[in-house]
Amino acid sequence: MWQNSPPGSIYDYIRVASFSIGADGLIEQWSRRAAGLFGIAADVAVGMDPVEAFMPAELRRDGHRRVGEILDGREWTGLVPFRIPGERGVRGLAELYVMPSETKTGERAALCIVVDVRALRRIETDLAASQAIFGQSPFGFVLFGTDLAVVRANERFATVFGGRAEDHRGRTVDDYLSRTEADRLTATLKRVLETGTSVTDLQLVGHAPGDPDRRYWSMNLYRVHSGSGRPVGIAGLATDVTGRHIAAREAASARRNLALLNEASARIGNSLDLETTARELLDVAVPGFCDLASVDLYQGLLTGDDAPPGSWDSLRQVSVGGSAELRRVAFASAVSDALPTTSADRTAPAPGDGPPALGAVHRFPYHSPCAIALRTGHVEDVPGDDRGFVQSTLAVPMVAHDTVVGLVQFSRTKGSEPFGERDRGLAVELAARAAVCIDNARLYRREHERALILQRSLLPPGDPEAAGLDIACRYLPGNTATEVGGDWFDVIELPGHRTALVVGDVMGRGLRAAVAMGELRTAVRTLALLDLEPAEVLAALDEVARGLGTPGRATGAFPGGSGGGAQWPSRAAHKSREADLSEVYLATCVYAVYDPVTRRCTFANAGHLPPAVVEPGQRAVMLDVPPGMPLGVGGEPFEEVEVELKEGALLALYTDGLVESRDHPLDEGLKALREALVVPRRPLEDVCDHVLATLDTRHGEDDIALLMARIRGLPADAVGDWRLPREPRSVGRARELAREQLLAWGLGELVDTTELLVSELVTNALRYGEGEIRLRLLLDRTLVCEVWDAGLVQPRRRRARDTDEGGRGLQLVGMLSTGWGSRRTPRGKTVWFELALPDGAPAAEPTLEQLLSMY
């Protein structure tokens, strides 16, 4: 078989066959298609009677008549049933066209053309179905030829792109889509035509005629073949998915917004620094939400004003001249490092004005959208500038607790999707979260600065001085990223040139901890003036600490009147006390008293880290001082340990911020401290710096207090010590000893005053005391005189009556000395007075009024 027309013609589908009948009515010729249609080979069919061979018995009579008429020269066309070979009881239906013919001898014959009616019906059904699918489909259906031109389009396609369906014949994809989209679709059509691989859900973007909105289509493409398998084109089924695309875009936008809010919660507010918080906001917003953004905060907020200018009342009072001063603290851009000019940023109507530089202080014009947003607290839309590349801007006030702290501007450039209503809500949420963090940072900064001022005001001013000690100290507060702690240290002068060294740490942070530290430090100084033993000082201090967390501790516990007297605690106060138990303050403290005469130091510890001591040429050791319980716990007594320190030894008292951090345990920190203290003999200030530089203090995690003392005992020639018998002549002997010692020291100017005061104290010891009397003179920065006896009765200064012959001795001591007092000792008491050393100026004599006041 050969053919010039392409395979798959209509004849291949309708199954046309032919055969011929001779003059005798029998089959003479039998085509191969007839053999295929009827299932009988040519060698069998030739010579057979076609009526007898194929027609049913009931039709054969009429069939023979028809054959006779045909052989008589009549044409005939009709439907003839026939048996289908191999299929029992199944009849076929053939359309038969019989044309009379003649043989070469002039005899009558016939040529028969047979068509299988079933094939024709299938073709008709297929055509009807195809037409229904193609023409009645609610989707755009288009058939491209092998030249990629439109061969056929349905009515739905024509409805979208205009005209009638026939008008689209011969058009190409360039007639419907932009260049970019058309090139993409053309490439896809070529690939489908070449490979036969179908393409599903090809996304295309374009515009329908007369519709300015963008439309989105999903297109399925597959190659179409002829009956013989030859490609004849590409069929395309297009669906308008604009609604689905918009819904997906909104869903994606909602997911993006939720992700941005989640990211904002994690990233904004990690720092207590205002500028850092503003930058964290922009790190979240650019480029995930907008193309560029800036943050302006009120200048008063940054300078620490208590009343920020963004409060509602102050906003209503802004003058017509413009907004309050703001400072640009952050800027971010995903399109350029430059600062693009937007109409929102202009501070003057001149078109050449640029945006404020980073860190610049500026004002927004009164009627500008940004100033309106700051005044009203509502988002303002700022239209794009034709001269710039910014499409639109949202001016969003940063509101926290009814206070506007600043303004954030979110901008999108031309070509980006414009801001929608959902975007406005997200912008407000982002700005509000950052505003709360900034306001918290402002409040924290204010509290931190106040606590720091309070804390520093309670530390010893300048370089402390002590008899027999070289003192050096360091205090490093936590930085602005941490809260102020309750660390403190103190150096307190005690009678007899003794010195109290104190280091403590209130557990907790913030202003309340600093206040508690101040109360404890004041209590320590008060207790030290009573000249109590270290353990007694800590016991009394424990009572003070337990009272710090007691609500309404100033309220008495005894019944009384309402005129300011003590009251029984109310039921509400009792509940408040139970609710505030967590605010009971605990503190650790080490209290040491050093005597330069004996170089002995007595320690008492309330849960604090042990003191460190380095003796010359030796390794550093931690003193074994029983730690005791922290102050505020109560119920446990404190123990004392007395240690004799060698000349030149180094004593270090410190808080846990020096030796403890999250990165290493306490034992490692104490070991590092011992190693850092062992240095060649250097100035004490250098030793402090060396310790802080050597240890991994991680400064900023906690406050650090370091108090160091180098031992210098009083020289032997600076001490005069005598024991006197309990007899009247000891008064004169005491005056003689004092005179001789002062002359030996070259203090002749103090002889008369000292003799008089020594005489008064020794006389009182003889009159009111018990046991042996001891007189001691100490010379250092001042002159100290001490008189000891075994009596337990403490002297009390009183105003003598005019008729009294005595009782004016202690008044005289208080008038002529710079200080006096008494303290208990293990075997009695000590009464002392102190005189300032002469500075070359004549000594001040008591006035007449002072002398007369004694009588």
XYZ file of C-alpha atoms in Angstrom, residues 436-787:
352
model
C 6.855 48.923 74.263
C 10.440 47.648 74.242
C 11.787 51.182 73.802
C 9.588 52.519 76.596
C 10.699 49.660 78.845
C 14.298 50.457 77.970
C 13.669 54.117 78.805
C 12.141 53.224 82.163
C 14.935 50.786 82.846
C 17.587 53.352 81.925
C 16.027 55.865 84.298
C 15.830 53.352 87.143
C 19.317 52.079 86.369
C 20.809 55.583 86.446
C 19.032 56.416 89.697
C 20.113 53.162 91.283
C 23.663 53.728 90.079
C 23.689 57.265 91.476
C 22.313 55.978 94.763
C 24.769 53.109 94.849
C 27.799 55.260 94.090
C 26.698 57.905 96.561
C 26.798 55.281 99.300
C 30.316 54.082 98.526
C 33.273 55.607 100.354
C 34.328 58.851 98.641
C 37.860 59.181 97.345
C 40.683 56.940 98.586
C 39.933 55.601 102.083
C 42.683 55.993 104.689
C 43.313 53.844 107.732
C 45.977 53.635 110.417
C 48.416 50.818 109.735
C 46.851 49.970 106.371
C 47.381 50.851 102.748
C 43.917 50.760 101.142
C 42.980 50.311 97.491
C 39.489 49.568 96.198
C 37.585 49.106 92.982
C 33.881 49.141 92.240
C 32.630 48.151 88.781
C 28.842 48.395 88.333
C 27.004 46.252 85.820
C 26.822 47.915 82.414
C 23.669 49.399 80.868
C 22.593 45.955 79.630
C 22.270 44.617 83.212
C 20.547 45.831 86.328
C 22.357 47.504 89.194
C 23.194 45.127 92.000
C 23.548 45.555 95.737
C 27.348 45.241 96.127
C 29.065 47.609 98.555
C 32.237 48.039 100.552
C 33.262 50.395 103.319
C 36.251 51.430 105.386
C 35.268 52.692 108.856
C 37.639 54.286 111.380
C 37.216 52.935 114.896
C 38.611 54.217 118.190
C 42.216 53.340 118.958
C 43.262 53.756 115.325
C 41.479 50.512 114.574
C 39.719 50.052 111.230
C 36.615 48.140 110.194
C 36.669 46.665 106.672
C 33.293 45.710 105.232
C 32.261 44.056 101.955
C 28.674 42.978 101.298
C 26.270 41.979 98.555
C 22.486 42.267 98.628
C 20.880 39.420 96.718
C 18.744 40.806 93.902
C 19.060 43.614 91.438
C 17.598 46.966 90.580
C 16.676 50.052 92.520
C 15.205 48.147 95.452
C 18.429 46.184 95.890
C 20.427 49.437 95.803
C 18.128 50.963 98.427
C 18.457 47.883 100.624
C 22.233 48.079 100.221
C 22.137 51.724 101.355
C 20.129 50.833 104.439
C 22.490 48.021 105.365
C 25.581 50.171 104.826
C 24.114 52.905 107.029
C 23.291 50.321 109.662
C 26.842 48.940 109.535
C 28.305 52.404 110.069
C 25.957 53.042 112.981
C 26.762 49.709 114.601
C 30.487 50.249 114.029
C 30.334 53.548 115.957
C 29.057 51.563 118.922
C 32.376 49.734 118.783
C 30.750 46.300 118.968
C 32.525 43.053 118.263
C 32.279 41.825 114.623
C 29.913 38.973 115.491
C 27.663 41.379 117.402
C 27.647 43.766 114.455
C 26.483 40.997 112.098
C 23.850 39.804 114.568
C 22.376 43.299 114.793
C 22.682 43.707 111.022
C 20.761 40.455 110.546
C 17.845 41.971 112.449
C 17.975 45.022 110.198
C 18.025 42.870 107.042
C 15.031 40.861 108.203
C 13.100 44.101 108.606
C 13.855 45.362 105.095
C 11.314 43.091 103.398
C 8.598 43.528 106.061
C 5.702 45.612 104.697
C 4.822 48.519 106.969
C 7.740 47.824 109.320
C 7.469 51.407 110.595
C 4.063 50.551 112.041
C 4.299 49.604 115.658
C 2.996 46.393 117.148
C 1.362 47.973 120.172
C -2.084 49.486 120.529
C -2.346 53.201 120.710
C -4.333 56.185 119.674
C -4.904 57.399 116.170
C -2.953 60.599 116.589
C 0.246 59.264 115.112
C 0.851 56.647 117.792
C 1.671 53.012 117.208
C -1.136 50.897 115.754
C -1.982 47.213 115.549
C -1.320 45.973 111.988
C -4.518 45.845 109.949
C -5.837 42.648 108.312
C -4.972 44.144 104.922
C -1.435 44.819 106.097
C -1.154 41.207 107.243
C -2.233 39.958 103.801
C 0.176 42.361 102.182
C 2.957 40.981 104.349
C 2.160 37.432 103.205
C 2.028 38.536 99.573
C 5.371 40.318 99.823
C 7.384 37.578 101.476
C 9.311 37.189 98.220
C 10.621 40.735 98.728
C 12.445 39.881 101.943
C 16.029 40.788 101.202
C 18.975 38.522 101.857
C 22.534 39.749 101.898
C 26.003 38.380 102.453
C 28.621 40.338 104.359
C 32.087 39.962 105.819
C 33.056 42.326 108.655
C 36.653 42.645 109.830
C 38.256 44.810 112.539
C 41.994 45.460 112.269
C 44.153 46.656 115.203
C 47.399 48.228 113.901
C 49.084 47.946 117.292
C 48.898 44.151 117.428
C 48.394 43.573 113.669
C 45.540 41.294 114.606
C 42.363 41.200 112.541
C 39.046 39.787 113.774
C 36.669 38.444 111.122
C 32.974 37.567 111.160
C 31.211 36.229 108.069
C 27.529 36.149 107.073
C 27.405 33.799 104.086
C 30.033 35.723 102.121
C 33.037 34.450 100.199
C 36.137 33.929 102.363
C 38.792 36.683 102.593
C 42.067 36.041 100.793
C 45.466 36.673 102.434
C 48.913 36.710 100.859
C 51.879 36.922 103.220
C 55.260 38.054 101.813
C 56.893 35.236 99.858
C 53.958 32.879 100.402
C 51.081 31.584 98.321
C 47.645 33.128 98.648
C 45.229 31.333 100.974
C 41.562 31.646 101.757
C 41.004 32.299 105.463
C 38.958 29.638 107.194
C 36.237 31.932 108.524
C 32.951 30.128 109.301
C 30.593 31.464 106.622
C 27.449 31.574 108.745
C 24.024 32.254 107.304
C 23.241 35.234 105.052
C 21.793 38.335 106.651
C 18.027 38.208 106.751
C 17.761 34.469 107.463
C 18.034 34.800 111.228
C 18.215 32.224 113.983
C 21.920 31.364 113.746
C 24.748 33.007 115.729
C 27.852 34.297 113.994
C 31.361 33.203 114.893
C 34.544 35.237 115.056
C 38.054 34.309 113.947
C 41.101 36.344 115.008
C 44.147 36.222 112.747
C 47.557 37.817 113.263
C 48.798 39.259 109.969
C 52.453 39.718 109.146
C 53.932 43.026 108.146
C 53.439 43.563 104.399
C 50.696 40.925 104.096
C 47.966 41.516 101.556
C 44.282 41.177 102.528
C 41.559 41.004 99.836
C 37.816 41.239 100.388
C 35.565 40.939 97.316
C 32.098 40.106 95.984
C 31.093 37.137 93.845
C 31.068 39.154 90.613
C 34.864 38.965 90.660
C 35.169 35.178 90.784
C 31.894 33.728 89.518
C 30.123 33.790 86.156
C 27.895 31.582 84.028
C 30.907 30.288 82.103
C 33.001 28.855 84.927
C 32.279 27.523 88.426
C 33.146 29.297 91.648
C 36.101 27.033 92.464
C 37.862 28.008 89.246
C 37.287 31.687 89.974
C 38.727 31.392 93.506
C 41.746 29.547 92.163
C 42.309 32.243 89.543
C 42.036 34.917 92.256
C 44.679 33.218 94.414
C 47.019 33.033 91.438
C 46.409 36.672 90.495
C 47.179 37.889 94.014
C 50.668 36.350 94.013
C 52.598 39.117 92.282
C 55.959 40.740 93.040
C 55.720 43.603 95.489
C 53.974 46.358 93.596
C 51.894 49.396 94.532
C 48.510 48.337 95.817
C 46.679 50.239 93.065
C 48.620 48.253 90.468
C 47.722 45.018 92.249
C 44.002 45.895 91.997
C 44.317 46.596 88.285
C 46.272 43.379 87.783
C 43.589 41.296 89.500
C 40.771 42.805 87.433
C 42.728 42.447 84.201
C 43.783 38.849 84.910
C 40.490 37.367 86.045
C 37.796 36.512 83.512
C 35.306 38.738 85.296
C 32.904 39.024 82.333
C 32.231 42.557 83.494
C 28.612 43.492 82.955
C 27.082 40.252 84.228
C 27.295 41.394 87.871
C 28.646 44.213 89.994
C 32.192 43.817 91.272
C 33.504 45.184 94.569
C 37.148 44.661 95.503
C 38.719 45.968 98.720
C 42.440 45.346 99.266
C 44.596 46.288 102.246
C 48.336 45.956 102.798
C 49.290 45.493 106.456
C 51.436 48.180 108.110
C 51.462 47.845 111.875
C 52.093 50.903 114.033
C 55.790 51.210 114.898
C 56.739 50.379 118.466
C 57.893 53.939 119.087
C 54.418 55.200 118.128
C 52.796 53.390 121.056
C 53.008 54.256 124.735
C 51.507 51.618 127.056
C 51.551 51.683 130.886
C 49.796 49.897 133.726
C 48.926 51.910 136.851
C 47.990 50.666 140.303
C 44.602 51.499 141.705
C 45.662 54.340 144.019
C 45.287 58.159 143.975
C 48.896 58.868 143.087
C 48.363 57.100 139.760
C 46.647 60.270 138.499
C 49.855 62.279 138.823
C 51.889 59.406 137.430
C 49.614 59.267 134.399
C 50.146 62.980 133.739
C 53.914 62.560 133.966
C 53.962 59.602 131.586
C 51.791 61.445 129.072
C 53.982 64.575 129.242
C 57.198 62.610 128.726
C 55.776 60.652 125.792
C 54.418 63.743 124.017
C 57.723 65.574 124.431
C 59.519 62.534 122.991
C 57.182 62.690 120.012
C 57.722 66.405 119.607
C 54.116 67.247 120.488
C 54.749 69.860 123.134
C 51.724 71.866 121.969
C 49.427 69.066 123.087
C 51.000 68.473 126.516
C 48.719 70.717 128.594
C 45.482 69.517 126.994
C 46.562 65.895 127.136
C 47.606 66.108 130.787
C 44.261 67.628 131.727
C 42.178 65.073 129.855
C 44.302 62.104 130.982
C 43.886 63.300 134.541
C 40.090 63.395 134.140
C 39.896 59.879 132.660
C 42.222 58.269 135.212
C 40.348 59.998 138.032
C 37.050 58.593 136.735
C 38.615 55.136 136.485
C 39.707 55.337 140.129
C 36.349 56.684 141.264
C 33.934 54.547 139.261
C 35.973 51.682 137.849
C 37.461 48.480 139.139
C 40.792 46.710 139.041
C 44.058 47.750 137.492
C 44.220 50.852 135.286
C 45.945 50.879 131.893
C 46.978 53.988 129.994
C 47.867 53.876 126.284
C 48.868 56.628 123.854
C 48.808 55.980 120.087
C 50.354 58.259 117.473
C 49.377 58.094 113.840
C 47.380 60.644 111.878
C 45.919 61.746 115.236
C 46.779 61.283 118.868
C 44.615 58.784 120.726
C 44.574 58.281 124.457
C 42.915 55.215 126.018
C 42.282 54.467 129.673
